[in-house]
PDB file of C-alpha atoms and ligand atoms in Angstrom:
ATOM      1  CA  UNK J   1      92.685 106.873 159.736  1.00  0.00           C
ATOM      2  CA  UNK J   2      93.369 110.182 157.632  1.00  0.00           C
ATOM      3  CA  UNK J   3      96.443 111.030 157.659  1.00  0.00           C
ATOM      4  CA  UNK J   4      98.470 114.230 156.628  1.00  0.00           C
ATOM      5  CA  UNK J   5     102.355 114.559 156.095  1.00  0.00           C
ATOM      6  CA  UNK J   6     104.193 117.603 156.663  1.00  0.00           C
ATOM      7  CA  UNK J   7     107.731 117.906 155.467  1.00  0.00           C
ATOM      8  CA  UNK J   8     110.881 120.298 154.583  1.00  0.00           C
ATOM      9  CA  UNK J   9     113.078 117.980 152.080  1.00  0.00           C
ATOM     10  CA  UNK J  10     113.214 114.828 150.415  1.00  0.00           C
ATOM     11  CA  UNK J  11     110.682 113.048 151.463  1.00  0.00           C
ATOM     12  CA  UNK J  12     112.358 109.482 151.389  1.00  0.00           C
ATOM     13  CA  UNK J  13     110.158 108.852 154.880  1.00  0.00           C
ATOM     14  CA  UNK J  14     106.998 110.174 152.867  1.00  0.00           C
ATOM     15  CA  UNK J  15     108.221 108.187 150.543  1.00  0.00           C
ATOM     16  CA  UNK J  16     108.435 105.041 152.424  1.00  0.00           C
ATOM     17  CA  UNK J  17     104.878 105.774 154.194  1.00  0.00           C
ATOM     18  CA  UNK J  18     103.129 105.998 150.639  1.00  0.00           C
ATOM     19  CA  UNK J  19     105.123 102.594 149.468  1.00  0.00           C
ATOM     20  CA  UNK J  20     104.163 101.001 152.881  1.00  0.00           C
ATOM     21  CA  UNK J  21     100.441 102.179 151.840  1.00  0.00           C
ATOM     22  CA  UNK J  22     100.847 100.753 148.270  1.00  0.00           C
ATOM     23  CA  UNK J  23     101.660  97.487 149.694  1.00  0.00           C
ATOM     24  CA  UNK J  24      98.942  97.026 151.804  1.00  0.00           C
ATOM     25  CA  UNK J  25     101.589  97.576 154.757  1.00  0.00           C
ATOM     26  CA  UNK J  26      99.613 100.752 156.334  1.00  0.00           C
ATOM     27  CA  UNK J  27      97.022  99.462 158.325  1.00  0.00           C
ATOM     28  CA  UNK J  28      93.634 101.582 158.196  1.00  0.00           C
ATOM     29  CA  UNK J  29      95.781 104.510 157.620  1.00  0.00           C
ATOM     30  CA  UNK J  30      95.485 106.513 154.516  1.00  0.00           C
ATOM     31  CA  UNK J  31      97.688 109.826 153.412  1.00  0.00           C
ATOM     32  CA  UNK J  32      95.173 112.125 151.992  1.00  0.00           C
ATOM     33  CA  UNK J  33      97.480 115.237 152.032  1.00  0.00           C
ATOM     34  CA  UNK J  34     101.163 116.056 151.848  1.00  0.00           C
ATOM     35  CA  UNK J  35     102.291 119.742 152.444  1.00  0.00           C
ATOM     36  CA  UNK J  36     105.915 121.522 152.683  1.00  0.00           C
ATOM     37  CA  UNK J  37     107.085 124.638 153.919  1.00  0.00           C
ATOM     38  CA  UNK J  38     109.574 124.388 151.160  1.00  0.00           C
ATOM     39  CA  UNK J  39     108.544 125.231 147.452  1.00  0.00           C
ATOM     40  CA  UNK J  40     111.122 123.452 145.679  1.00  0.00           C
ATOM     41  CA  UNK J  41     111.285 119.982 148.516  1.00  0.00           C
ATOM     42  CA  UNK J  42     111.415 116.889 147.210  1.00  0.00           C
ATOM     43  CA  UNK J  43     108.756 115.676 149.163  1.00  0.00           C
ATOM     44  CA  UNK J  44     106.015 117.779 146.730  1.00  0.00           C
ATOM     45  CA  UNK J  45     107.328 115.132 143.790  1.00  0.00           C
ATOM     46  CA  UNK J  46     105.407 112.422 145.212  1.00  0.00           C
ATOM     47  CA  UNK J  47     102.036 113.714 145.312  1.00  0.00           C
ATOM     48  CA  UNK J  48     101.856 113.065 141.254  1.00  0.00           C
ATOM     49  CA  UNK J  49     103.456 109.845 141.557  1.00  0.00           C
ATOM     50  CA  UNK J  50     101.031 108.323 144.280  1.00  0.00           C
ATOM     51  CA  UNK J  51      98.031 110.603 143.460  1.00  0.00           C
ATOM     52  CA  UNK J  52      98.140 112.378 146.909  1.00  0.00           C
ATOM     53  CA  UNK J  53      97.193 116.210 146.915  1.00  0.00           C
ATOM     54  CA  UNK J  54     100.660 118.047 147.542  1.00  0.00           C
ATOM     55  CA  UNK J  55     101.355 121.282 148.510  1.00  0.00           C
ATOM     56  CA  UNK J  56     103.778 124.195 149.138  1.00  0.00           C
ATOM     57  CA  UNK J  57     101.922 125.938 152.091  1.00  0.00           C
ATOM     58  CA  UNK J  58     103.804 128.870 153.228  1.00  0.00           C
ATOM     59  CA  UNK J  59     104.392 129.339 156.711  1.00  0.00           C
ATOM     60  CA  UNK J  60     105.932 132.426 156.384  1.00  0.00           C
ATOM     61  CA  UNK J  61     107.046 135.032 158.400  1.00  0.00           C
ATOM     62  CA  UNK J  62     109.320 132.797 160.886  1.00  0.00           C
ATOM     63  CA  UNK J  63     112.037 130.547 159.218  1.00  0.00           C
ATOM     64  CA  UNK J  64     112.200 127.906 162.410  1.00  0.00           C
ATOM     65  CA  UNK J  65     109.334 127.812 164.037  1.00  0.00           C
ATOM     66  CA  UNK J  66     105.007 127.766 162.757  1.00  0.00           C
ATOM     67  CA  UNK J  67     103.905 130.564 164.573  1.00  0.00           C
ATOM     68  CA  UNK J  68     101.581 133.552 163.352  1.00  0.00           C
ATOM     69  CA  UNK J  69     100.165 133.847 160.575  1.00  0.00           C
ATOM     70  CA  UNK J  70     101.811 130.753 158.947  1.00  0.00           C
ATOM     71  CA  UNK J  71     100.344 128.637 161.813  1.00  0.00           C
ATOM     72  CA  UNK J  72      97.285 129.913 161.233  1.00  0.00           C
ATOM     73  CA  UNK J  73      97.134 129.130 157.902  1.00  0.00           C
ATOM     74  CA  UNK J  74      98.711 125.439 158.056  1.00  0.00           C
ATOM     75  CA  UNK J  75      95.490 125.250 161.056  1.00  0.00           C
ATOM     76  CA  UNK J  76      93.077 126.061 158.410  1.00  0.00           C
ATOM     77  CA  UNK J  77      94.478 124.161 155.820  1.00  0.00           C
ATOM     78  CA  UNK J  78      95.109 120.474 157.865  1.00  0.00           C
ATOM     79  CA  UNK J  79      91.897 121.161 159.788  1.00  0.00           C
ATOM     80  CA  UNK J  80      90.264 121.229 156.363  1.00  0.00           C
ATOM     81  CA  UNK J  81      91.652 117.808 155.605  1.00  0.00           C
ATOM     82  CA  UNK J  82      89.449 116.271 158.388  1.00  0.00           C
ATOM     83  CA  UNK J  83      92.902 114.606 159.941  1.00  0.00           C
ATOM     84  CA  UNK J  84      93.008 111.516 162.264  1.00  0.00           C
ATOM     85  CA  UNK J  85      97.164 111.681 162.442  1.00  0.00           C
ATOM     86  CA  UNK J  86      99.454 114.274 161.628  1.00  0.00           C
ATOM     87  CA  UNK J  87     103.241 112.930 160.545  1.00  0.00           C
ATOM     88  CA  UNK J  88     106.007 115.378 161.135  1.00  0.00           C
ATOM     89  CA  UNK J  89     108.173 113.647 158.082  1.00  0.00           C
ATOM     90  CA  UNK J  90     111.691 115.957 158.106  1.00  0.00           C
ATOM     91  CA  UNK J  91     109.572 118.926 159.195  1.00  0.00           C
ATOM     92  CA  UNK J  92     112.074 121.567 160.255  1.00  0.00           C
ATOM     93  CA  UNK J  93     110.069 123.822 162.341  1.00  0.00           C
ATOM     94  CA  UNK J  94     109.086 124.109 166.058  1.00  0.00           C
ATOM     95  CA  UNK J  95     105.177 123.254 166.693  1.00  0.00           C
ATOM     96  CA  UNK J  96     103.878 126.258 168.933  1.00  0.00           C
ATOM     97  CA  UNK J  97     100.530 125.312 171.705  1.00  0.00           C
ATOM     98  CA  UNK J  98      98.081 127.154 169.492  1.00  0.00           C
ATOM     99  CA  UNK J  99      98.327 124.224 166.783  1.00  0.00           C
ATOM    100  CA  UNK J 100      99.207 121.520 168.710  1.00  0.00           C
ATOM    101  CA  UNK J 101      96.288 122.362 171.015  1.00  0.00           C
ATOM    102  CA  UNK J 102      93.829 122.230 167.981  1.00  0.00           C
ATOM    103  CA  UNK J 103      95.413 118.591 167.359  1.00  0.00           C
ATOM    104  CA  UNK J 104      96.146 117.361 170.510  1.00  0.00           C
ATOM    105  CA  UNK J 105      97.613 113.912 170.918  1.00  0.00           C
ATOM    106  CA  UNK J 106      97.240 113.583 166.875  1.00  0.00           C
ATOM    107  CA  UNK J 107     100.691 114.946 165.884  1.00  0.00           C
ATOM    108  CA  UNK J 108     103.701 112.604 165.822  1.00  0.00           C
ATOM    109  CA  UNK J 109     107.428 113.516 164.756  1.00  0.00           C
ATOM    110  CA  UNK J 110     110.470 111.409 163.590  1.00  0.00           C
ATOM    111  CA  UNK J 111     114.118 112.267 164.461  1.00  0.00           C
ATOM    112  CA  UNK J 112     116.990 110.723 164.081  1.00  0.00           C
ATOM    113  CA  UNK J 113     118.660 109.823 167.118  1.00  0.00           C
ATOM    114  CA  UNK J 114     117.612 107.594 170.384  1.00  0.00           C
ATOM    115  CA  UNK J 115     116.169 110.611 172.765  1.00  0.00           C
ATOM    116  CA  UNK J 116     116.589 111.892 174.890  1.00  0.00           C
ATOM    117  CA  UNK J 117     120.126 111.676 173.285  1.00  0.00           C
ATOM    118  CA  UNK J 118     121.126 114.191 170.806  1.00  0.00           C
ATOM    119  CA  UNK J 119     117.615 115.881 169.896  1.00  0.00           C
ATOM    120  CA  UNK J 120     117.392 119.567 167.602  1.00  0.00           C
ATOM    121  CA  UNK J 121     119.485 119.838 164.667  1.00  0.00           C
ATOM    122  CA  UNK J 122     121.458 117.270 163.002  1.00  0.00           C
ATOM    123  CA  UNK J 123     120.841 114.445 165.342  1.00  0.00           C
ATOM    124  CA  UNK J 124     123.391 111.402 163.120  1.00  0.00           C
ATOM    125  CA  UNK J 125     125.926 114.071 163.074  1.00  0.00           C
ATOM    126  CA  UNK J 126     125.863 115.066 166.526  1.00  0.00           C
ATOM    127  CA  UNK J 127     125.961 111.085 167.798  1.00  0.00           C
ATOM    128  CA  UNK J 128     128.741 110.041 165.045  1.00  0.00           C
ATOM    129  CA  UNK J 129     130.751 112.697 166.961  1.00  0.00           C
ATOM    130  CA  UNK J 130     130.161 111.956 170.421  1.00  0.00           C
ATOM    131  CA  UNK J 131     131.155 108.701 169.464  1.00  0.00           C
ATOM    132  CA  UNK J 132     128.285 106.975 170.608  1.00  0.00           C
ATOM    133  CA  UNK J 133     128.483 103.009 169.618  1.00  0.00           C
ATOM    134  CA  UNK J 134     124.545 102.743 168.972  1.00  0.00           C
ATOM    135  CA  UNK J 135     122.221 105.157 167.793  1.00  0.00           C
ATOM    136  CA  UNK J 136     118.710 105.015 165.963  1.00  0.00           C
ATOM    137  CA  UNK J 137     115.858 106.680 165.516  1.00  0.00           C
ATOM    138  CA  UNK J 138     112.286 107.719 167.516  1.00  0.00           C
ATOM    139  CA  UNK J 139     109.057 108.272 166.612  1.00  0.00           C
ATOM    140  CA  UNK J 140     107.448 110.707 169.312  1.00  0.00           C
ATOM    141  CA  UNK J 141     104.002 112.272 169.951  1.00  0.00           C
ATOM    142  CA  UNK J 142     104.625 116.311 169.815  1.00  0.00           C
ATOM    143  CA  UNK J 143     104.594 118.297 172.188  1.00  0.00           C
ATOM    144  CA  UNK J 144     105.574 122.111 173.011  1.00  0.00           C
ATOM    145  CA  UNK J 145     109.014 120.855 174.555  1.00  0.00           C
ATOM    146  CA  UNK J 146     110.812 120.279 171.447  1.00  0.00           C
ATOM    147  CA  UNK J 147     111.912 116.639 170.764  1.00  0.00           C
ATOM    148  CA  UNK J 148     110.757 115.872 173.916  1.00  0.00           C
ATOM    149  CA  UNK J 149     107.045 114.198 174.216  1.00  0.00           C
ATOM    150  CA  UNK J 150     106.542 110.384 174.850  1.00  0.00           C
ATOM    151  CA  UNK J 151     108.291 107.884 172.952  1.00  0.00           C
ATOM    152  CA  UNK J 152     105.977 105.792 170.833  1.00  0.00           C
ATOM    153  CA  UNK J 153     108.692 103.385 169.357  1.00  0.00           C
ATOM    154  CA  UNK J 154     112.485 103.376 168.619  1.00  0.00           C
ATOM    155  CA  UNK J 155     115.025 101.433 166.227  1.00  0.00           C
ATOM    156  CA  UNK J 156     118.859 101.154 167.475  1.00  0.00           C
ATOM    157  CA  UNK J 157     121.711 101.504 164.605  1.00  0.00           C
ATOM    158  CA  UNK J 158     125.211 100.299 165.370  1.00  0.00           C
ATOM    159  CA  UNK J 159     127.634 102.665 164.668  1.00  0.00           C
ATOM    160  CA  UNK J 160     130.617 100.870 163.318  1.00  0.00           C
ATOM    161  CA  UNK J 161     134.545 101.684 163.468  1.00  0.00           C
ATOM    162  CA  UNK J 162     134.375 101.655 159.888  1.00  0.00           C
ATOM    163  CA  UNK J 163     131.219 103.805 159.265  1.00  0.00           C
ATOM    164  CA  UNK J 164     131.406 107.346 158.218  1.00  0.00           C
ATOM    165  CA  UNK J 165     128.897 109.684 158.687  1.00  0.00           C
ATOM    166  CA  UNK J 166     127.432 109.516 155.554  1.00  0.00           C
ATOM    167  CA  UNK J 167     127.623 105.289 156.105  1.00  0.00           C
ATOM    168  CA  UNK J 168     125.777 106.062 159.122  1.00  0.00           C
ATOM    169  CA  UNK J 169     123.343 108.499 157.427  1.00  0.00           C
ATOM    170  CA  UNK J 170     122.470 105.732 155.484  1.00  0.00           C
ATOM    171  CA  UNK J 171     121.394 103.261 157.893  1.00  0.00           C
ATOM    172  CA  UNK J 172     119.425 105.614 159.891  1.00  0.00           C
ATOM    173  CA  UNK J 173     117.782 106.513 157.394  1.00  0.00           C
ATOM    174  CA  UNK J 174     117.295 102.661 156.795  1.00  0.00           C
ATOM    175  CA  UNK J 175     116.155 102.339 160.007  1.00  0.00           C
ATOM    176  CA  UNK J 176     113.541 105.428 159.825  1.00  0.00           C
ATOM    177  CA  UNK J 177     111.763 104.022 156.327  1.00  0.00           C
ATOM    178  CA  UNK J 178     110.681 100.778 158.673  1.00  0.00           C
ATOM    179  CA  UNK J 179     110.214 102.692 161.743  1.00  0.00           C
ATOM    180  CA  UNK J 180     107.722 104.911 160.450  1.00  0.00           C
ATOM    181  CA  UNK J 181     105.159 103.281 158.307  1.00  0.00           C
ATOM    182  CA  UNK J 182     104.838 100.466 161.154  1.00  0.00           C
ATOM    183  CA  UNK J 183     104.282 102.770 163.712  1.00  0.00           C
ATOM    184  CA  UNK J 184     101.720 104.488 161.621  1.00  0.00           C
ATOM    185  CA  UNK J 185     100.072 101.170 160.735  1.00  0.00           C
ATOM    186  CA  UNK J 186     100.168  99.950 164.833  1.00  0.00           C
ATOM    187  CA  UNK J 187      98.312 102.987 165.563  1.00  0.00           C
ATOM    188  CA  UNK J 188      95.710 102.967 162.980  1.00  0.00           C
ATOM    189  CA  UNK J 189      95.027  99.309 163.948  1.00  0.00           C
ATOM    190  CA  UNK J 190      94.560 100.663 167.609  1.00  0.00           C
ATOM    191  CA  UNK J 191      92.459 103.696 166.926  1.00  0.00           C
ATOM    192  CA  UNK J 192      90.143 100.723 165.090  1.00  0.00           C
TER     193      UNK J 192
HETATM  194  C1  GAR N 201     114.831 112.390 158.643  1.00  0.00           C
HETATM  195  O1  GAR N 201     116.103 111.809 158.884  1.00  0.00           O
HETATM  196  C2  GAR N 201     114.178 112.827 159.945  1.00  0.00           C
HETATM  197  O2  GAR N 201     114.492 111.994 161.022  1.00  0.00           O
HETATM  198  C3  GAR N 201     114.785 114.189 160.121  1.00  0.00           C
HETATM  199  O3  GAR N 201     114.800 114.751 158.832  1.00  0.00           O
HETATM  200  C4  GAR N 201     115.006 113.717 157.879  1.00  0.00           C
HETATM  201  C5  GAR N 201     114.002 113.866 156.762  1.00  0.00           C
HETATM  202  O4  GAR N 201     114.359 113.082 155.667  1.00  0.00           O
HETATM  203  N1  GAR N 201     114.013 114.976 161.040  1.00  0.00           N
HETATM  204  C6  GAR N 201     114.564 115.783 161.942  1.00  0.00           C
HETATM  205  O5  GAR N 201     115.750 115.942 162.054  1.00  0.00           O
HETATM  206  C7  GAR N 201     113.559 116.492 162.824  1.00  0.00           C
HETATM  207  N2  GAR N 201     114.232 117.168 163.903  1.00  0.00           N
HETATM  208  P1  GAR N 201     113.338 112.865 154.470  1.00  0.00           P
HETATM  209  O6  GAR N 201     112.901 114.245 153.985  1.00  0.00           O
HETATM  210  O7  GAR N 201     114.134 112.141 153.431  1.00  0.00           O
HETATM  211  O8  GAR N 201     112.182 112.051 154.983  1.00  0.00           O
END
């Protein structure tokens, strides 16, 4: 299973997908491409230290959503990668129905809450203020409604009296580097 990332920051769940790989921990899935929206991200450092190609692709002219003539170019550029699975890693933009019609059913996201609770921006933040007692993280298919296509698999996080939100930060996060490789691994296996 090829599979491309596509991410706006760090990269610690790239991160944790090419460690997962490393350790034999992936399945039949393979990362043969990492790209960001974001010059200067993080997530670009890794392709040198796991020798996977990885690239700024601009996806210019919107800031928040692919649309235009930066969808059309990340189109041409994934499609040339020959992808089986498409992971939406800290991706900050909003997938428009031209691309996720030319990969239907291949892209899959990650976000940091339990939706249908506290989807969009910031989703720790927004549940360490509602007060919530457990939160977590899901790992989605895509589709156009955003955060809002069928759950593959979630992991709950306790929120604590006596976590703050950058305790809490730190165990979803936690949570998200062993959500996402297995997921990625449980679907290779079942894609055979
Ligand atoms: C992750 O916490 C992921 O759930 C979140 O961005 C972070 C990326 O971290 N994604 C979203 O909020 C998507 N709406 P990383 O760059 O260290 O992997």
């Amino acid at each position: 299973m090829r599979v491309v990332i596509l991410g706006s920051g760090r990269g610690s769940n790239a991160e944790a997908i090419l460690v997962a790989q490393q350790a034999g921990r992936l399945g039949r899935a393979q990362v043969v491409q990492i790209f960001s929206d974001q010059p200067g991200a993080g997530i670009l450092n890794l392709g040198p230290r796991f020798g996977v190609p990885a690239a700024f692709l601009d996806a210019a002219p919107f800031k928040t959503k692919l649309d235009g003539e930066g969808e059309q170019r990340y189109v041409a550029a994934i499609e040339a990668c020959a992808p089986d699975l498409i992971v939406l890693a800290g991706f900050m933009r909003v997938l428009k129905p031209p691309f996720l019609g030319r990969f239907a059913g291949r892209v899959i996201n990650l976000h940091p809450s339990l939706l249908p609770s506290f989807p969009g921006l910031d989703g720790i933040g927004q549940a360490f203020r509602r007060g919530v007692k457990i939160t977590g993280c899901t790992v989605h298919h895509v589709t156009p409604e955003v955060d809002g296509g069928p759950i593959i698999d979630q992991a709950a996080v306790r929120i604590e009296p006596t976590d703050t939100l950058e305790t809490l930060a730190a165990k979803v996060h936690a949570a998200e580097h062993a959500l996402l490789p297995a997921v990625i691994a449980r679907l290779s296996e079942a894609a055979g």
